[in-house]
XYZ file of C-alpha atoms in Angstrom:
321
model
C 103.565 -11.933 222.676
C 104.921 -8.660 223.690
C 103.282 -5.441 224.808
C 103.842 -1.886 223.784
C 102.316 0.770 224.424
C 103.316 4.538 223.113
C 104.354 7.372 225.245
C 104.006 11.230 223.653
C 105.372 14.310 224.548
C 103.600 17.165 223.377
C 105.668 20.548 223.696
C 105.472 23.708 222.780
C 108.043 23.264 219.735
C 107.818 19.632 218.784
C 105.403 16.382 219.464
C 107.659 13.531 219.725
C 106.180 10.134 220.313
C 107.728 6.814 221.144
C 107.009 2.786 220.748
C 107.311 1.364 224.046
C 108.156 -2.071 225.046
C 107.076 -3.931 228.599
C 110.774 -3.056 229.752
C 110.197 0.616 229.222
C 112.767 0.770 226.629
C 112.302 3.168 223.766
C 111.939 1.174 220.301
C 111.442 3.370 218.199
C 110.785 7.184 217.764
C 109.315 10.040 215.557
C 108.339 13.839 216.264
C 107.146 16.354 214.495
C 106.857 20.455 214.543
C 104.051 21.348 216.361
C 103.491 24.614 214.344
C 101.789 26.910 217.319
C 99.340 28.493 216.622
C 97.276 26.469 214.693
C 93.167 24.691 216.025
C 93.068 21.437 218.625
C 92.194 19.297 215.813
C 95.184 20.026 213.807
C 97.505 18.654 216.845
C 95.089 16.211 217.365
C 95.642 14.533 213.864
C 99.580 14.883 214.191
C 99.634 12.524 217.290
C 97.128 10.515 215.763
C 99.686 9.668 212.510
C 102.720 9.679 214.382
C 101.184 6.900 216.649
C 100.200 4.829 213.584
C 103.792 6.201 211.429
C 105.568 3.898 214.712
C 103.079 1.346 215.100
C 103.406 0.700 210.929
C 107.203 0.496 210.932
C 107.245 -1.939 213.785
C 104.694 -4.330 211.911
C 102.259 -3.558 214.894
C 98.431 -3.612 214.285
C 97.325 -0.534 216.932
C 93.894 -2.168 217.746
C 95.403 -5.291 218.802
C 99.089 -4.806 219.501
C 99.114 -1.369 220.877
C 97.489 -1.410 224.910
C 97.501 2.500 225.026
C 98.673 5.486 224.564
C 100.065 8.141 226.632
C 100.242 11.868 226.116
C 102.333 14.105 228.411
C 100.976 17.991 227.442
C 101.986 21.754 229.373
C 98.747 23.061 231.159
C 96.472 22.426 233.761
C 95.446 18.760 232.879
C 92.520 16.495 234.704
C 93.543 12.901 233.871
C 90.167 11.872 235.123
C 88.264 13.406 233.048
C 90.368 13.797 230.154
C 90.598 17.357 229.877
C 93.295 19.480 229.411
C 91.569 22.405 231.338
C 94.202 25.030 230.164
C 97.045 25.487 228.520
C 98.670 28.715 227.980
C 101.481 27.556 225.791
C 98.793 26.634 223.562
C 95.940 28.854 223.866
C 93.399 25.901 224.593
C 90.845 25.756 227.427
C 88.996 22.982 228.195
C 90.319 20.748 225.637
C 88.534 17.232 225.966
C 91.690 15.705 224.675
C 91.059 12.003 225.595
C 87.846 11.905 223.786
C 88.952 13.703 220.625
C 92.179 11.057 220.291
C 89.747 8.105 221.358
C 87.908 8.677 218.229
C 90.695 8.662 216.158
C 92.668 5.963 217.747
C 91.635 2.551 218.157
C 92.608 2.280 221.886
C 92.886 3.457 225.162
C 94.087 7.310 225.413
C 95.592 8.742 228.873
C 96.925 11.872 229.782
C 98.580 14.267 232.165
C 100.607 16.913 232.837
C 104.052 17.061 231.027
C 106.085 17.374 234.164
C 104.267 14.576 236.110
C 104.760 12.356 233.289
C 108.520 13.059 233.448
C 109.008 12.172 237.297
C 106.360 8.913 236.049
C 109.152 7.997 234.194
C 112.105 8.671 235.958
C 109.682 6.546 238.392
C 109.218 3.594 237.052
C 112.869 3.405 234.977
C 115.268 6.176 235.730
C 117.018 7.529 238.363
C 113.952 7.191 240.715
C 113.437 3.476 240.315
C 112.564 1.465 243.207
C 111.378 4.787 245.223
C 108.083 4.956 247.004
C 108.500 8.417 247.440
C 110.494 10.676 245.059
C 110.274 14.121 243.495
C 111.649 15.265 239.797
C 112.376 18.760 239.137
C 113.572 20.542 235.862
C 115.852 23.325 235.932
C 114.825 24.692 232.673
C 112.760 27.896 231.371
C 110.952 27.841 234.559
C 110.725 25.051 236.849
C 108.928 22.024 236.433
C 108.713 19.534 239.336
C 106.805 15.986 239.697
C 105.493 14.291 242.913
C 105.204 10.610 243.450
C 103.742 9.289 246.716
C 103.286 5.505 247.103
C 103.929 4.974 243.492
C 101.321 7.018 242.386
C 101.789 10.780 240.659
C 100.619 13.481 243.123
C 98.537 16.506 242.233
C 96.333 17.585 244.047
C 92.203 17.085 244.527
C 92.148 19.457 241.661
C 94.818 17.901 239.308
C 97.017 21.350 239.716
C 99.624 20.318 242.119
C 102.854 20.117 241.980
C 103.674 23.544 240.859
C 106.959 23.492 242.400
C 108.586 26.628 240.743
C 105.932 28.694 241.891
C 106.811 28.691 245.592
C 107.891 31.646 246.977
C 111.880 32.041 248.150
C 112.423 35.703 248.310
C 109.129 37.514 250.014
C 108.214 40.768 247.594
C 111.080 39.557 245.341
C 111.501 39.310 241.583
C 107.776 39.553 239.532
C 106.649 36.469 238.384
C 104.333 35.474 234.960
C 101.807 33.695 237.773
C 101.470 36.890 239.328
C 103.216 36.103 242.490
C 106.707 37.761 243.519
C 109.708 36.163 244.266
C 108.890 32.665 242.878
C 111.887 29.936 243.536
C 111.786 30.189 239.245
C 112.539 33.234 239.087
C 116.257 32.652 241.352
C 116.391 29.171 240.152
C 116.029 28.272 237.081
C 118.322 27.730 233.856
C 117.273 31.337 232.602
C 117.409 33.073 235.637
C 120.932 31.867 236.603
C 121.111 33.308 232.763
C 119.882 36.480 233.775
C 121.713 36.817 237.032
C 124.925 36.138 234.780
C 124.039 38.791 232.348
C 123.575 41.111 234.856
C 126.544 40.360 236.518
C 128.550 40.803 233.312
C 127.239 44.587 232.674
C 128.577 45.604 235.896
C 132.138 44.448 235.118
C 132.540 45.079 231.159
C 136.176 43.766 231.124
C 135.264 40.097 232.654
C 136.531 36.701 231.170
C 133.157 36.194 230.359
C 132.369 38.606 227.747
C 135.067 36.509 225.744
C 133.147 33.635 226.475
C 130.120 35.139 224.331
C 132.668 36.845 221.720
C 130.570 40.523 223.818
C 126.976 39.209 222.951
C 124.847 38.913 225.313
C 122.640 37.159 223.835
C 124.885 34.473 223.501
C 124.584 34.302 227.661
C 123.151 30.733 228.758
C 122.995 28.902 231.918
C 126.594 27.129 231.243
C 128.242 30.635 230.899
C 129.046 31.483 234.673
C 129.813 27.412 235.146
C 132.503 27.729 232.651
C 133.924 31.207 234.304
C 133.916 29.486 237.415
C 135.958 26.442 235.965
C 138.460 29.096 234.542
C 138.497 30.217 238.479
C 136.840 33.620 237.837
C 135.640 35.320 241.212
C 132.666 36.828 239.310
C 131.771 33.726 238.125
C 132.225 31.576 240.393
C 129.703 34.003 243.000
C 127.156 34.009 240.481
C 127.576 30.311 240.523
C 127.294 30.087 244.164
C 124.121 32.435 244.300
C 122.580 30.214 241.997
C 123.200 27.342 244.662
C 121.790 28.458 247.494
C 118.752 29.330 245.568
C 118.568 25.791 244.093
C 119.405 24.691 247.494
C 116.480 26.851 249.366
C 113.731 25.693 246.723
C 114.563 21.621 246.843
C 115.421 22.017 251.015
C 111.422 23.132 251.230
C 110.140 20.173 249.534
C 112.312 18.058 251.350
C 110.762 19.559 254.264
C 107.588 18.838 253.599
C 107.499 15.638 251.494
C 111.072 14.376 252.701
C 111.277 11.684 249.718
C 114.063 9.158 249.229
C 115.490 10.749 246.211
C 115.103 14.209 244.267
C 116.111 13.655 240.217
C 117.231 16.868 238.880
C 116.908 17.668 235.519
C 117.283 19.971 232.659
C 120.384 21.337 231.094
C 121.586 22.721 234.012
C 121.793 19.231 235.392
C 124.638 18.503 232.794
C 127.212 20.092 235.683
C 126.658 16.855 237.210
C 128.230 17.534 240.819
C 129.846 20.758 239.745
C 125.963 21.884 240.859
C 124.795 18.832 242.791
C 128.030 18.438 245.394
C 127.517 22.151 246.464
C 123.468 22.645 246.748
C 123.332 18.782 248.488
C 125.925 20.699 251.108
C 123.318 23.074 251.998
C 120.556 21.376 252.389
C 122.752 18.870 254.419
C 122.580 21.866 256.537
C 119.573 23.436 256.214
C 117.310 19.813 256.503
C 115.296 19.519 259.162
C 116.020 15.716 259.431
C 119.563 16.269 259.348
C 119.938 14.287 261.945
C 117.973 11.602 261.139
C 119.973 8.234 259.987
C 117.720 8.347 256.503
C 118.261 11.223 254.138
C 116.714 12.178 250.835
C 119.332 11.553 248.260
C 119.997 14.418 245.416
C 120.427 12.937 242.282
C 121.209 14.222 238.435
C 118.140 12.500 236.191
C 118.735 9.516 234.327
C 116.232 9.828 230.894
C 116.763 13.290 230.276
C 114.745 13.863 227.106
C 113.341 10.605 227.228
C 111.641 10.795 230.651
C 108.545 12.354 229.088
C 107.720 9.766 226.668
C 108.721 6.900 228.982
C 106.372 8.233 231.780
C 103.502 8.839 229.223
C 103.459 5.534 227.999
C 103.377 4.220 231.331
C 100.319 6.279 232.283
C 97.742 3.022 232.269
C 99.521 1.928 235.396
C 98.570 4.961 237.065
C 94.582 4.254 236.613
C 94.838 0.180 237.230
C-alpha cells in the first residue's frame, strides 16, 4: 500500500497544502487565502479542511492512509514542543500549534520554521539531494536561509537559528526591522537590489530604465537592473554588479563557517540562473578560505522553487525518527 503524508505551507498571503507520496512527488494540491488578520483558530480550521479537501479527492481515509502532516509557518517555531513561539507576520505568540491541529486531525502533526522546511526539501529531493551538509537561502523580501548538518535541519539549542539574512555585511550600515544595522538583507535581497535600482534611476532621470517601467517607479523589481544590464547599460549593469558582491559577501561567510557541499539559491532572483550565479560563485572562488582546498562548496540555483516548502513539510516525521 502506499504512503502519503501532506506537507503545508502557511504564508503570510496564502496556505497551500499538498498530498505527498513516498517519492516526494506532489499529487495533488489546494491553497487557500489566509485572510490576515483574523484569531489562531480560524487558520487552524483552514489547514484542517484543506488536509481532508486532498485526502477526500484522492479516496484517502486520513486516520489510516495519511502518516502525518507537516506545516512549514514564518516565526520563531520550537518543533519540540510544538509551539510556534512568535510570529510577527501573524501577530501570534506562543501558539501551541501542534496540539490545536492534533485535535482536529486524526494524526500525527509536525512543524517548523518555513525556511527550514524549504532547505528540508530541497534536502531530501531537490537540488540538495544526496548532501550531508547543505545550506538553502531565498533571495526574496528579506532573506531566508536553511541549515542541514548530517541530514538533520539545524537551528540552534533554542530553535532560532539559521537567521541567515540577519548577519551583518556593512558595520553601522543600512537600518534593519531586527534592529541591527547593516544586515546582509538589507544589500542582498530581491527588494533591496530593488531599492538600490530605484535609487540608482533618480540620479540619472534619462536612463534606459525608466522606459523599462513606462517612468513608474513603482513598477521597479529585482529583474529591472538584470534586464538594463542585458541591454548593456553601464548603470545597470553596476547596480547589477553591487548586488553581486553583496550576495557574494553574505553566502562566502557561511561558507566559511559551515563550508557545505552545496548552497541552493532561491527566490525570484534565482530565475537569472548564471546571469547571477556565474559572477557571485567568481567571488567567493576568491574570497573562500578553502580556496585551495581540492573540495569546494558548489553554488547552485534551487530545484522546487515554490514547491520546496510543502515537500520539506511533509517530510518533517523523518526529522523526529
Amino acid at each position: 500500500m502506499k504512503t502519503y503524508t501532506i506537507g503545508v505551507d502557511l504564508g503570510g498571503t496564502n496556505i497551500k497544502a499538498g498530498l505527498v507520496d513516498e517519492v516526494h512527488h506532489i499529487v495533488d494540491s489546494v491553497s487557500c487565502k489566509t485572510n490576515l488578520p483574523r484569531p489562531e483558530h480560524e487558520v487552524e480550521a483552514e489547514i484542517a479542511a484543506l488536509c481532508s479537501q486532498l485526502a477526500q479527492r484522492a479516496g484517502l481515509d486520513m486516520a489510516t492512509q495519511i502518516e502525518s502532516v507537516g506545516i512549514g509557518t514564518p516565526g520563531s517555531v520550537n518543533p519540540h514542543t510544538g509551539v510556534v513561539e512568535f510570529n510577527a507576520n501573524f501577530g501570534y505568540r506562543n501558539w501551541p500549534l501542534v496540539s490545536a491541529m492534533e485535535k482536529l486531525l486524526p494524526c500525527r502533526v509536525y512543524i517548523e520554521n518555513d525556511a527550514n522546511a524549504a532547505a528540508y526539501g530541497e534536502y531530501i529531493a531537490g537540488a540538495a539531494q544526496g548532501a550531508k551538509y547543505a545550506i538553502a537561502v531565498t533571495l526574496g523580501t528579506g532573506i531566508g536561509g536553511g541549515i542541514i548538518i548530517d541530514g538533520k535541519i539545524f537551528s540552534g539549542f533554542n530553535s532560532a537559528g539559521a537567521e541567515i539574512g540577519h548577519t551583518v555585511i556593512v558595520k553601522g550600515g543600512r537600518p534593519c526591522m531586527c534592529g541591527r544595522r547593516g544586515c546582509w538583507e538589507k544589500y542582498a535581497s530581491a527588494r533591496a537590489l530593488a531599492e538600490d535600482t530605484l535609487a540608482a534611476m533618480e540620479q540619472h532621470k534619462d536612463n534606459i530604465m525608466w522606459s523599462y517601467v513606462h517612468g513608474d517607479p513603482a513598477r521597479v523589481n529585482a529583474k529591472t537592473a538584470f534586464d538594463a544590464m542585458r541591454a548593456g547599460d553601464a548603470l545597470g549593469t553596476q547596480v547589477v554588479q553591487n548586488f553581486v558582491e553583496y550576495v557574494a559577501c553574505g553566502l562566502t561567510n557561511l561558507i566559511n563557517i559551515f563550508q557545505p557541499e552545496i548552497i541552493c539559491i532561491g527566490g525570484g532572483v534565482s530565475k537569472e540562473g548564471d546571469t547571477l550565479l556565474a559572477p557571485v560563485q567568481a567571488v567567493v572562488d576568491q574570497e573562500d578560505y578553502a580556496r585551495e582546498g581540492m573540495r569546494r562548496t558548489k553554488i547552485v540555483t534551487a530545484k522546487l522553487r515554490n514547491d520546496a516548502g510543502i515537500i520539506g513539510a511533509a517530510g518533517l516525521a523523518t526529522q523526529h525518527q
